[in-house]
Short mmCIF file of C-alpha atoms and ligand atoms in Angstrom, two decimals:
data_model
loop_
_atom_site.label_atom_id
_atom_site.label_comp_id
_atom_site.label_asym_id
_atom_site.label_seq_id
_atom_site.Cartn_x
_atom_site.Cartn_y
_atom_site.Cartn_z
CA MET O 1 0.10 0.17 0.25
CA THR O 2 1.42 3.49 -0.93
CA GLU O 3 2.18 5.88 2.19
CA THR O 4 -0.59 7.96 1.44
CA SER O 5 0.63 10.84 3.67
CA SER O 6 3.43 11.43 1.38
CA LEU O 7 1.28 11.91 -1.68
CA HIS O 8 0.58 15.49 -2.99
CA ILE O 9 -2.73 15.34 -5.36
CA ALA O 10 -4.76 17.62 -7.35
CA VAL O 11 -8.26 17.78 -8.32
CA ILE O 12 -9.32 19.84 -11.12
CA GLY O 13 -13.05 20.86 -10.83
CA ALA O 14 -14.85 20.93 -7.48
CA GLY O 15 -18.21 19.75 -8.00
CA PRO O 16 -19.68 16.45 -6.45
CA GLY O 17 -17.03 14.40 -7.65
CA GLY O 18 -13.99 16.30 -7.19
CA TYR O 19 -15.02 17.81 -3.84
CA ALA O 20 -16.17 14.49 -2.66
CA ALA O 21 -12.69 13.09 -3.85
CA ALA O 22 -10.33 16.03 -2.44
CA PHE O 23 -12.07 15.53 1.03
CA LEU O 24 -11.71 11.69 1.17
CA ALA O 25 -8.06 12.26 0.18
CA ALA O 26 -7.54 14.83 2.97
CA ASP O 27 -9.38 12.38 5.67
CA LEU O 28 -6.75 9.43 4.38
CA GLY O 29 -3.79 12.06 4.88
CA MET O 30 -2.77 13.08 1.59
CA LYS O 31 -1.96 16.49 0.98
CA VAL O 32 -4.70 18.13 -1.39
CA THR O 33 -5.08 20.94 -3.73
CA LEU O 34 -8.34 21.59 -5.07
CA ILE O 35 -8.93 23.87 -7.96
CA ASP O 36 -12.12 25.50 -9.82
CA PRO O 37 -13.22 29.05 -10.93
CA GLU O 38 -16.02 29.50 -8.51
CA ALA O 39 -15.16 31.01 -4.89
CA ASN O 40 -16.18 27.80 -2.98
CA PRO O 41 -16.61 24.07 -3.84
CA GLY O 42 -20.01 23.11 -5.55
CA GLY O 43 -19.53 22.61 -9.30
CA VAL O 44 -22.35 22.67 -11.53
CA CYS O 45 -24.58 20.56 -9.10
CA LEU O 46 -24.54 23.16 -6.15
CA TYR O 47 -24.23 26.17 -8.26
CA ARG O 48 -26.40 25.77 -11.28
CA GLY O 49 -27.66 21.93 -11.10
CA CYS O 50 -29.16 19.68 -8.73
CA ILE O 51 -29.57 21.96 -5.75
CA PRO O 52 -31.09 25.35 -7.19
CA SER O 53 -33.40 23.20 -9.45
CA LYS O 54 -34.79 21.27 -6.43
CA ALA O 55 -35.24 24.37 -4.30
CA LEU O 56 -37.46 26.06 -6.97
CA LEU O 57 -39.10 22.43 -7.41
CA HIS O 58 -40.07 22.47 -3.93
CA VAL O 59 -41.95 25.53 -4.21
CA ALA O 60 -43.43 24.54 -7.70
CA LYS O 61 -44.95 21.74 -5.52
CA LEU O 62 -46.16 23.77 -2.97
CA ILE O 63 -47.92 25.94 -5.19
CA GLU O 64 -49.52 22.94 -7.10
CA GLU O 65 -50.42 21.51 -3.98
CA SER O 66 -52.38 24.70 -2.73
CA LYS O 67 -54.18 24.58 -6.14
CA HIS O 68 -55.10 21.07 -5.54
CA ALA O 69 -56.05 21.57 -1.55
CA LYS O 70 -59.67 23.16 -2.79
CA ASN O 71 -60.47 19.39 -3.39
CA TRP O 72 -59.94 18.84 0.29
CA GLY O 73 -62.09 21.62 1.49
CA VAL O 74 -59.60 24.16 1.59
CA GLU O 75 -59.20 27.13 -0.38
CA PHE O 76 -56.14 29.39 -0.79
CA ALA O 77 -55.72 32.52 -3.11
CA GLU O 78 -53.75 32.38 -6.04
CA PRO O 79 -50.39 32.45 -5.69
CA LYS O 80 -48.54 35.92 -5.76
CA ILE O 81 -44.94 35.63 -7.29
CA ASP O 82 -42.16 37.63 -5.91
CA ILE O 83 -39.66 36.48 -8.26
CA ALA O 84 -36.90 38.86 -6.46
CA ARG O 85 -37.49 36.83 -3.37
CA LEU O 86 -37.69 33.82 -5.07
CA ARG O 87 -34.61 34.23 -6.80
CA GLY O 88 -33.32 35.24 -3.32
CA PHE O 89 -34.38 32.18 -1.73
CA LYS O 90 -32.59 29.85 -4.32
CA GLU O 91 -29.44 31.74 -3.91
CA ASN O 92 -29.58 31.47 -0.07
CA VAL O 93 -29.77 27.70 -0.48
CA VAL O 94 -26.87 27.84 -2.97
CA ASN O 95 -24.78 29.93 -0.84
CA LYS O 96 -25.41 28.09 2.31
CA LEU O 97 -24.16 24.91 0.64
CA THR O 98 -21.10 26.29 -0.97
CA GLY O 99 -20.06 28.06 2.12
CA GLY O 100 -20.24 24.84 4.06
CA THR O 101 -18.33 23.17 1.46
CA GLY O 102 -16.12 25.84 1.21
CA GLN O 103 -15.53 25.48 5.49
CA ILE O 104 -15.09 21.94 5.16
CA ALA O 105 -12.37 22.25 2.83
CA LYS O 106 -10.91 24.61 5.27
CA LEU O 107 -10.97 22.31 8.16
CA ARG O 108 -9.49 19.46 6.28
CA LYS O 109 -6.68 21.74 5.38
CA VAL O 110 -7.42 21.32 1.60
CA GLU O 111 -5.87 23.84 -0.59
CA TYR O 112 -8.49 25.60 -2.48
CA ILE O 113 -7.13 27.51 -5.47
CA GLN O 114 -9.71 29.79 -7.29
CA GLY O 115 -8.68 29.30 -10.99
CA ARG O 116 -8.40 27.11 -13.92
CA ALA O 117 -5.98 24.15 -14.39
CA ALA O 118 -4.22 23.66 -17.46
CA PHE O 119 -1.60 20.40 -18.05
CA GLU O 120 2.05 21.11 -18.67
CA ASN O 121 2.95 17.59 -18.34
CA SER O 122 1.24 14.62 -16.48
CA THR O 123 2.22 15.77 -13.14
CA THR O 124 2.50 19.50 -13.29
CA LEU O 125 -0.30 21.84 -13.87
CA LYS O 126 -0.12 25.58 -14.71
CA VAL O 127 -2.88 27.74 -12.52
CA SER O 128 -4.50 30.69 -13.73
CA LYS O 129 -5.96 32.26 -10.63
CA THR O 130 -9.24 34.02 -10.86
CA ASP O 131 -7.17 37.15 -9.42
CA GLY O 132 -4.97 37.25 -12.32
CA SER O 133 -1.87 35.62 -11.14
CA SER O 134 -0.67 32.08 -12.63
CA GLN O 135 1.60 29.51 -11.04
CA SER O 136 2.98 25.76 -12.20
CA LEU O 137 2.61 23.56 -9.27
CA GLY O 138 3.70 19.78 -9.39
CA PHE O 139 1.91 16.86 -8.54
CA ASP O 140 2.09 13.06 -7.69
CA LYS O 141 -1.44 12.47 -8.89
CA ILE O 142 -4.26 14.52 -10.48
CA VAL O 143 -7.82 13.83 -10.67
CA ILE O 144 -9.74 15.22 -13.49
CA ALA O 145 -12.92 16.22 -12.13
CA THR O 146 -14.14 19.01 -14.78
CA GLY O 147 -17.52 17.74 -15.09
CA SER O 148 -20.13 18.67 -18.02
CA ARG O 149 -21.83 21.73 -20.03
CA PRO O 150 -25.01 22.02 -21.74
CA ALA O 151 -24.79 20.95 -25.24
CA VAL O 152 -25.67 23.54 -28.10
CA ILE O 153 -27.25 22.91 -31.38
CA PRO O 154 -25.84 25.51 -34.02
CA ALA O 155 -29.21 25.95 -35.37
CA LEU O 156 -30.64 27.07 -32.03
CA LYS O 157 -27.81 29.61 -31.20
CA LEU O 158 -28.89 32.79 -30.96
CA ASN O 159 -27.26 35.47 -28.86
CA THR O 160 -29.93 36.97 -26.86
CA PRO O 161 -31.28 36.54 -23.55
CA ARG O 162 -34.49 35.22 -24.82
CA MET O 163 -32.85 32.03 -25.68
CA MET O 164 -31.69 29.72 -22.30
CA ASP O 165 -30.05 27.09 -21.41
CA SER O 166 -30.57 25.02 -17.80
CA THR O 167 -28.27 28.06 -16.35
CA GLY O 168 -29.73 30.41 -17.50
CA ALA O 169 -33.42 29.19 -16.66
CA LEU O 170 -32.26 28.79 -13.04
CA ASN O 171 -31.22 32.42 -13.23
CA LEU O 172 -34.78 33.42 -12.66
CA GLU O 173 -34.57 36.69 -14.60
CA ASP O 174 -38.43 36.63 -15.04
CA VAL O 175 -41.37 34.76 -15.62
CA PRO O 176 -42.44 34.72 -19.51
CA LYS O 177 -45.67 34.59 -20.73
CA THR O 178 -44.85 31.47 -22.97
CA LEU O 179 -41.87 29.23 -22.71
CA LEU O 180 -40.45 26.67 -25.39
CA VAL O 181 -38.70 23.58 -23.51
CA VAL O 182 -36.49 22.10 -26.12
CA GLY O 183 -36.00 18.61 -25.34
CA GLY O 184 -37.88 16.27 -23.10
CA GLY O 185 -35.25 15.17 -20.73
CA TYR O 186 -34.96 15.36 -17.11
CA ILE O 187 -33.41 18.53 -16.85
CA GLY O 188 -36.20 20.01 -19.27
CA LEU O 189 -39.21 18.58 -18.05
CA GLU O 190 -37.92 19.71 -14.13
CA LEU O 191 -37.08 23.40 -15.17
CA GLY O 192 -40.59 23.46 -16.83
CA THR O 193 -42.68 22.49 -14.38
CA VAL O 194 -40.96 25.29 -12.21
CA TYR O 195 -41.69 27.78 -14.89
CA ALA O 196 -45.32 26.39 -15.51
CA ALA O 197 -46.06 26.70 -11.65
CA LEU O 198 -44.72 30.11 -11.85
CA GLY O 199 -47.37 31.17 -14.31
CA SER O 200 -45.63 30.38 -18.13
CA LYS O 201 -47.37 28.45 -20.48
CA VAL O 202 -44.89 25.93 -21.27
CA SER O 203 -44.42 24.10 -24.59
CA VAL O 204 -42.38 20.59 -24.55
CA VAL O 205 -40.83 19.93 -28.01
CA GLU O 206 -39.32 16.09 -28.15
CA MET O 207 -37.69 14.77 -31.62
CA THR O 208 -38.42 11.18 -30.19
CA ALA O 209 -41.62 9.21 -29.47
CA GLY O 210 -42.05 9.98 -25.55
CA LEU O 211 -40.62 11.88 -22.92
CA LEU O 212 -37.54 10.81 -20.89
CA PRO O 213 -36.39 8.57 -23.39
CA GLY O 214 -34.59 5.54 -21.88
CA ALA O 215 -37.29 5.31 -18.52
CA ASP O 216 -39.77 2.92 -18.52
CA ARG O 217 -42.84 3.55 -20.44
CA ASP O 218 -45.14 2.64 -17.76
CA LEU O 219 -43.44 4.94 -15.33
CA VAL O 220 -43.21 7.70 -17.88
CA LEU O 221 -47.10 7.88 -18.25
CA PRO O 222 -48.47 8.81 -14.77
CA LEU O 223 -46.14 11.52 -15.19
CA TYR O 224 -47.13 12.38 -19.08
CA LYS O 225 -50.81 12.56 -17.76
CA ARG O 226 -50.00 15.08 -15.26
CA MET O 227 -47.75 17.25 -17.52
CA GLU O 228 -50.85 16.99 -20.33
CA LYS O 229 -52.48 19.04 -17.64
CA ILE O 230 -49.89 21.75 -16.42
CA PHE O 231 -48.02 22.22 -19.62
CA ASP O 232 -49.54 23.98 -22.44
CA SER O 233 -48.54 21.28 -25.31
CA ILE O 234 -46.22 18.24 -25.49
CA MET O 235 -45.20 17.87 -28.99
CA LEU O 236 -43.38 14.39 -29.37
CA ASN O 237 -41.77 13.08 -32.84
CA THR O 238 -41.02 16.90 -33.55
CA THR O 239 -37.72 18.54 -34.41
CA VAL O 240 -37.11 22.13 -34.30
CA THR O 241 -35.80 23.34 -37.40
CA GLY O 242 -34.91 26.67 -36.85
CA VAL O 243 -35.16 29.56 -34.29
CA LYS O 244 -35.37 33.80 -35.47
CA GLU O 245 -35.40 36.37 -32.92
CA GLU O 246 -38.47 38.95 -33.28
CA THR O 247 -39.43 42.57 -31.37
CA ASN O 248 -41.56 40.15 -29.45
CA GLY O 249 -40.10 36.87 -29.01
CA ILE O 250 -38.60 33.97 -31.00
CA ARG O 251 -40.15 32.36 -33.80
CA VAL O 252 -39.50 28.78 -33.79
CA SER O 253 -40.33 26.52 -36.70
CA PHE O 254 -40.93 22.61 -36.15
CA SER O 255 -40.99 19.97 -38.27
CA GLY O 256 -42.40 16.32 -37.86
CA PRO O 257 -45.47 14.14 -38.82
CA GLU O 258 -47.73 15.62 -35.60
CA VAL O 259 -46.69 18.87 -36.57
CA LYS O 260 -49.92 21.39 -36.24
CA GLU O 261 -48.22 24.82 -36.43
CA PRO O 262 -45.17 24.68 -38.07
CA GLU O 263 -43.99 27.96 -36.48
CA LYS O 264 -44.85 29.49 -33.44
CA LEU O 265 -43.93 32.78 -31.40
CA PHE O 266 -42.41 32.32 -27.69
CA ASP O 267 -41.34 34.93 -25.30
CA LYS O 268 -38.25 32.56 -24.23
CA VAL O 269 -36.78 29.17 -25.17
CA LEU O 270 -35.11 26.86 -23.04
CA VAL O 271 -32.67 24.76 -25.10
CA SER O 272 -31.56 21.27 -22.76
CA VAL O 273 -30.59 19.10 -25.21
CA GLY O 274 -28.25 17.00 -23.07
CA ARG O 275 -24.73 17.50 -22.07
CA LYS O 276 -20.90 17.63 -23.36
CA PRO O 277 -17.98 16.59 -20.87
CA ASN O 278 -15.58 19.15 -20.04
CA SER O 279 -12.47 17.41 -21.41
CA GLU O 280 -10.78 19.96 -23.52
CA ILE O 281 -8.51 20.92 -20.95
CA PRO O 282 -5.76 22.62 -22.06
CA GLY O 283 -2.46 20.93 -22.40
CA LEU O 284 -3.95 17.46 -21.87
CA GLU O 285 -2.00 16.90 -25.22
CA ASN O 286 0.87 16.77 -23.07
CA THR O 287 -0.06 13.92 -21.26
CA GLN O 288 -0.98 10.09 -22.44
CA VAL O 289 -4.65 10.73 -21.23
CA LYS O 290 -7.09 9.53 -24.53
CA ILE O 291 -10.56 10.92 -25.00
CA GLY O 292 -13.04 8.10 -26.42
CA GLN O 293 -16.14 8.50 -28.27
CA ARG O 294 -18.73 11.54 -27.51
CA GLY O 295 -15.46 13.26 -25.58
CA PHE O 296 -15.56 11.06 -22.12
CA VAL O 297 -12.01 10.79 -20.80
CA GLN O 298 -11.20 7.14 -21.00
CA VAL O 299 -10.72 5.16 -17.48
CA ASN O 300 -10.75 1.94 -16.36
CA LYS O 301 -12.44 0.54 -13.18
CA GLN O 302 -9.92 2.53 -10.74
CA LEU O 303 -10.87 5.32 -12.76
CA GLN O 304 -7.15 5.60 -13.88
CA SER O 305 -7.05 7.26 -17.34
CA ASP O 306 -4.34 6.05 -20.03
CA ASP O 307 -1.61 8.26 -18.27
CA PRO O 308 -1.08 6.31 -14.80
CA ALA O 309 -0.44 9.86 -13.03
CA ILE O 310 -3.86 10.88 -14.11
CA TYR O 311 -7.27 9.67 -12.97
CA ALA O 312 -10.69 11.24 -13.95
CA ILE O 313 -14.06 11.14 -12.82
CA GLY O 314 -17.55 12.22 -12.95
CA ASP O 315 -19.58 13.64 -15.59
CA VAL O 316 -16.14 13.98 -17.91
CA VAL O 317 -15.79 10.10 -17.85
CA GLY O 318 -19.36 9.26 -19.05
CA GLU O 319 -22.91 8.63 -18.35
CA PRO O 320 -25.04 8.73 -16.18
CA MET O 321 -23.95 12.33 -15.76
CA LEU O 322 -25.11 12.46 -11.86
CA ALA O 323 -23.97 13.69 -9.16
CA HIS O 324 -23.98 10.80 -6.72
CA LYS O 325 -22.34 8.80 -9.65
CA ALA O 326 -19.67 11.53 -9.67
CA SER O 327 -18.69 11.18 -5.94
CA HIS O 328 -18.73 7.49 -5.78
CA GLU O 329 -16.34 7.82 -8.54
CA GLY O 330 -14.19 10.18 -6.82
CA ARG O 331 -13.98 8.53 -3.49
CA THR O 332 -13.11 5.13 -5.55
CA ALA O 333 -10.13 7.03 -7.45
CA VAL O 334 -8.49 8.11 -4.53
CA GLU O 335 -9.00 4.95 -2.76
CA ALA O 336 -7.41 3.59 -5.69
CA ILE O 337 -4.52 6.35 -5.53
CA ALA O 338 -4.18 5.22 -1.82
CA GLY O 339 -3.46 1.59 -2.99
CA HIS O 340 -6.72 0.16 -1.51
CA LYS O 341 -8.31 -2.74 -3.67
CA VAL O 342 -11.01 -1.21 -5.48
CA ALA O 343 -13.12 -0.59 -8.38
CA PHE O 344 -15.93 1.19 -9.50
CA GLU O 345 -18.48 -1.21 -10.02
CA PRO O 346 -22.08 -0.92 -9.10
CA ASN O 347 -24.87 -3.05 -9.47
CA ALA O 348 -27.06 -0.19 -9.67
CA ILE O 349 -26.72 3.82 -10.04
CA PRO O 350 -29.92 5.32 -9.36
CA ALA O 351 -31.64 7.92 -11.49
CA VAL O 352 -34.21 10.49 -9.96
CA VAL O 353 -36.61 12.90 -12.21
CA PHE O 354 -37.66 15.54 -9.68
CA THR O 355 -40.77 16.30 -11.39
CA ASP O 356 -44.32 15.58 -10.04
CA PRO O 357 -45.06 12.98 -9.79
CA GLU O 358 -41.31 11.86 -9.53
CA ILE O 359 -39.86 9.12 -11.00
CA ALA O 360 -36.91 7.32 -10.16
CA TRP O 361 -35.36 3.59 -11.05
CA ALA O 362 -32.37 1.49 -10.09
CA GLY O 363 -30.58 -1.65 -11.69
CA LEU O 364 -31.86 -3.22 -14.81
CA THR O 365 -35.05 -1.37 -16.17
CA GLU O 366 -37.94 -3.61 -18.18
CA THR O 367 -36.99 -1.55 -21.19
CA GLN O 368 -33.40 -2.61 -21.14
CA ALA O 369 -34.18 -6.23 -20.20
CA GLN O 370 -36.44 -6.32 -23.43
CA LYS O 371 -33.81 -5.00 -25.55
CA GLU O 372 -31.29 -7.25 -24.24
CA GLY O 373 -34.05 -10.31 -24.43
CA ARG O 374 -33.25 -11.09 -20.89
CA THR O 375 -36.22 -13.17 -19.14
CA VAL O 376 -37.54 -11.26 -16.21
CA LYS O 377 -40.68 -11.30 -13.91
CA VAL O 378 -42.14 -7.93 -13.27
CA ALA O 379 -44.27 -7.19 -10.34
CA LYS O 380 -46.02 -3.98 -10.03
CA PHE O 381 -47.78 -2.54 -7.11
CA PRO O 382 -50.30 -0.01 -8.16
CA TRP O 383 -50.36 2.97 -5.74
CA GLY O 384 -54.41 3.34 -5.84
CA ALA O 385 -53.77 0.40 -3.25
CA SER O 386 -51.62 1.79 -0.89
CA GLY O 387 -53.19 3.48 2.23
CA ARG O 388 -50.68 6.11 2.45
CA ALA O 389 -51.28 7.33 -1.07
CA VAL O 390 -54.83 7.53 -0.62
CA THR O 391 -54.23 9.68 2.36
CA LEU O 392 -52.13 11.85 -0.04
CA ASP O 393 -54.80 11.91 -2.52
CA ARG O 394 -51.63 10.86 -4.90
CA THR O 395 -53.08 7.23 -5.99
CA GLU O 396 -51.33 7.88 -9.72
CA GLY O 397 -48.11 5.93 -8.73
CA MET O 398 -46.66 2.51 -9.07
CA THR O 399 -43.80 0.59 -7.73
CA LYS O 400 -42.29 -2.09 -9.59
CA LEU O 401 -39.76 -4.86 -9.33
CA ILE O 402 -37.83 -6.52 -12.24
CA ILE O 403 -37.09 -9.88 -11.06
CA ASP O 404 -34.67 -12.48 -11.75
CA PRO O 405 -37.18 -15.44 -12.55
CA GLU O 406 -34.51 -18.29 -11.69
CA THR O 407 -33.03 -17.04 -8.41
CA GLU O 408 -35.97 -14.67 -7.62
CA ARG O 409 -33.45 -11.84 -7.06
CA VAL O 410 -34.17 -8.42 -7.51
CA LEU O 411 -32.73 -6.99 -10.18
CA GLY O 412 -34.37 -3.58 -10.72
CA VAL O 413 -36.65 -1.40 -9.12
CA GLY O 414 -38.72 1.50 -10.60
CA ILE O 415 -41.09 3.85 -9.13
CA VAL O 416 -43.33 6.66 -10.38
CA GLY O 417 -45.28 8.66 -7.52
CA SER O 418 -44.76 11.45 -5.10
CA GLY O 419 -41.47 11.28 -3.12
CA ALA O 420 -40.12 8.40 -5.79
CA GLY O 421 -36.88 10.03 -5.08
CA GLU O 422 -36.59 8.91 -1.52
CA LEU O 423 -38.09 5.53 -1.99
CA ILE O 424 -35.73 4.49 -4.33
CA ALA O 425 -32.98 4.21 -1.99
CA GLU O 426 -34.21 0.71 -0.40
CA GLY O 427 -34.25 -0.51 -3.94
CA VAL O 428 -30.60 0.39 -4.29
CA LEU O 429 -29.84 -1.31 -1.27
CA ALA O 430 -31.73 -4.53 -2.24
CA ILE O 431 -29.99 -4.78 -5.45
CA GLU O 432 -26.41 -4.39 -4.11
CA MET O 433 -26.87 -6.69 -1.23
CA ALA O 434 -28.56 -8.94 -3.91
CA ALA O 435 -31.90 -8.97 -2.10
CA LEU O 436 -34.52 -11.74 -3.09
CA ALA O 437 -38.23 -10.65 -3.63
CA LYS O 438 -38.38 -12.99 -0.18
CA ASP O 439 -35.99 -10.88 1.71
CA ILE O 440 -38.23 -7.71 0.53
CA ALA O 441 -41.33 -8.99 1.38
CA LEU O 442 -40.55 -10.53 4.92
CA THR O 443 -38.87 -6.93 5.78
CA ILE O 444 -41.46 -5.38 8.15
CA HIS O 445 -42.17 -1.74 6.24
CA PRO O 446 -43.87 1.20 8.72
CA HIS O 447 -47.22 1.82 8.07
CA PRO O 448 -48.91 3.81 6.57
CA THR O 449 -45.95 4.95 4.38
CA LEU O 450 -45.37 4.66 0.59
CA SER O 451 -42.40 2.23 1.61
CA GLU O 452 -45.03 -0.37 2.07
CA THR O 453 -45.49 0.06 -1.85
CA VAL O 454 -42.04 -1.56 -2.34
CA MET O 455 -42.81 -4.49 0.25
CA GLU O 456 -45.81 -5.08 -1.34
CA SER O 457 -44.54 -5.02 -4.86
CA ALA O 458 -42.59 -8.13 -4.03
CA GLU O 459 -45.82 -9.63 -2.42
CA VAL O 460 -47.25 -8.90 -5.76
CA PHE O 461 -44.52 -11.23 -7.44
CA PHE O 462 -46.02 -14.26 -4.90
CA GLY O 463 -49.08 -13.46 -5.80
CA THR O 464 -49.84 -12.72 -2.17
CA SER O 465 -50.46 -9.28 -2.03
CA THR O 466 -52.26 -8.06 1.16
CA HIS O 467 -53.95 -5.04 -0.77
CA VAL O 468 -54.18 -6.27 -4.33
CA TYR O 469 -56.51 -9.10 -4.98
CA ARG O 470 -55.73 -11.36 -7.93
CA PRO O 471 -58.76 -14.13 -8.69
CA LYS O 472 -56.71 -17.62 -8.96
CA ARG O 473 -57.14 -18.91 -12.21
C1 FAD V 501 -30.59 21.82 -14.17
C2 FAD V 501 -29.41 20.57 -13.61
C3 FAD V 501 -30.05 19.93 -12.84
C4 FAD V 501 -29.40 18.40 -12.29
N1 FAD V 501 -29.97 17.95 -11.15
C5 FAD V 501 -29.31 16.77 -10.71
C6 FAD V 501 -30.13 16.21 -10.04
O1 FAD V 501 -31.03 16.39 -9.31
N2 FAD V 501 -29.24 14.86 -9.30
C7 FAD V 501 -27.95 14.45 -10.05
O2 FAD V 501 -27.18 13.72 -9.73
N3 FAD V 501 -27.48 15.33 -10.91
C8 FAD V 501 -28.01 16.39 -11.53
N4 FAD V 501 -27.86 16.92 -12.32
C9 FAD V 501 -26.28 16.55 -12.83
C10 FAD V 501 -25.09 17.16 -12.18
O3 FAD V 501 -24.95 18.39 -11.78
C11 FAD V 501 -23.84 16.71 -12.39
O4 FAD V 501 -23.93 14.99 -12.69
C12 FAD V 501 -22.64 16.56 -11.31
O5 FAD V 501 -22.71 17.94 -11.00
C13 FAD V 501 -21.34 16.30 -12.03
O6 FAD V 501 -20.33 16.41 -11.14
P1 FAD V 501 -18.70 16.53 -11.86
O7 FAD V 501 -18.14 16.51 -9.99
O8 FAD V 501 -18.66 15.54 -12.55
O9 FAD V 501 -18.52 18.06 -12.28
P2 FAD V 501 -19.35 19.53 -12.13
O10 FAD V 501 -20.10 19.66 -10.96
O11 FAD V 501 -19.69 19.64 -13.52
O12 FAD V 501 -18.40 20.35 -11.53
C14 FAD V 501 -17.02 20.33 -12.20
C15 FAD V 501 -16.38 21.83 -12.27
O13 FAD V 501 -15.20 21.57 -12.70
C16 FAD V 501 -15.07 23.01 -13.24
N5 FAD V 501 -14.06 23.17 -13.99
C17 FAD V 501 -13.95 22.82 -15.71
N6 FAD V 501 -12.65 22.95 -16.08
C18 FAD V 501 -11.77 23.49 -15.15
C19 FAD V 501 -10.57 23.84 -15.72
N7 FAD V 501 -9.73 23.40 -16.21
N8 FAD V 501 -9.72 23.89 -14.02
C20 FAD V 501 -10.50 23.95 -12.90
N9 FAD V 501 -11.63 23.85 -12.86
C21 FAD V 501 -12.60 23.43 -14.04
C22 FAD V 501 -16.38 23.35 -13.38
O14 FAD V 501 -16.16 24.96 -13.68
C23 FAD V 501 -16.87 22.69 -12.55
O15 FAD V 501 -16.77 23.90 -11.38
C24 FAD V 501 -28.04 18.08 -12.47
C25 FAD V 501 -27.64 18.91 -13.82
C26 FAD V 501 -28.15 20.03 -14.21
C27 FAD V 501 -27.55 21.14 -15.27
#
């Protein structure tokens, strides 16, 4: 094992991957330098991704619930949106968390340099600081954690504040009367949900046949039904062919078999068509690092690149581009540097779409099983049979298990419904611990909670769910 206290490592990029790596390296006794242009560690996730979007989605959910409350005999007045205060709330959340990571970095004695790093060679970085100065620094090992940025479609590039990417949308400059979201992936749907709740008429255009391509269709269906109500329109199988700025907005042209209006004017357009890895780090050509297809840095299971001194983690090494994947990779890379016998080989990386209802899945999906021609059994528990879902008046959800018919091992879990993002953690644990459907069915879950739907979906597998009656054949 390497003597870690003698190691000096640099981490380029202080997102959830980079700062998790830096903090663990410090805990293991290494000397650590963390470099990022922001004032504090946080990266995309804390500054302009997961955290601000979830703060706004929380408010959006409150607005929607307040409207719905009249069905329960409680009527609230129309919400008045104070956009400056809402922006302030979101900024406070970001400042609190990034201030916290800054403090923790100091406590751990991580040297934090506000600036950008370029490679001079495999172990030397040139760091250009935000204060204008620059310096060359040598390290034993370097971890690339430079993350990703919104993908840009050249045909949709217009230099106007009316065209936004996710960062612009999170800035919350105003509430446009009409907003077009280009891309039916999770970022577009989450931000579309926020703007719809604030009062925008939101339209979504997606070039494939369904929202959230990649997610199981039966999970997407309840969300689709809800989105049809909160959005002005959802255009599937439709491509945006051009955008043009006019005095009153952006004129967008569409093409596709289902197009009703080939052109429409929108106050603002949010383009969220995926993300690109930040692998064009200056001087990377001076190292042996190789960039693979789609621009991702190539790494092995220890997250080591083709250059033995350089590791890479997070969005810059590949899908799924998610914060928790980045953090786990960061910690694995550092352990590998420390000489521990480790590999990044998860059985399940959960994915959560924080819309309302939420969608969450982990492990094998039914769609993936079908694609791979793999025989699986699927057990579904409808939330209409969940006492807790009924008390919440949210019965549109569903919990499903993907089970190996031979071993009865749980291979995948999918959930759609309120709070699915919290519930999926049990599924991840089940998959990682190689739980059998019986293990879940025999685990006593608290009543009345939505977590019971996980237990009862396992009971459905055995045909013995307490709250689902299946007539004997
Ligand atoms: C709107 C939105 C919502 C999201 N919601 C979620 C969610 O709910 N859950 C989830 O898991 N994921 C979510 N994500 C994705 C998540 O933000 C990313 O997966 C995650 O931030 C990746 O972490 P990372 O450490 O790889 O890099 P990043 O967070 O991208 O951080 C990389 C950092 O490196 C810096 N950097 C780049 N080049 C250099 C250089 N040369 N020198 C120094 N620093 C450099 C960048 O400025 C950045 O600060 C969301 C993303 C967006 C945009």
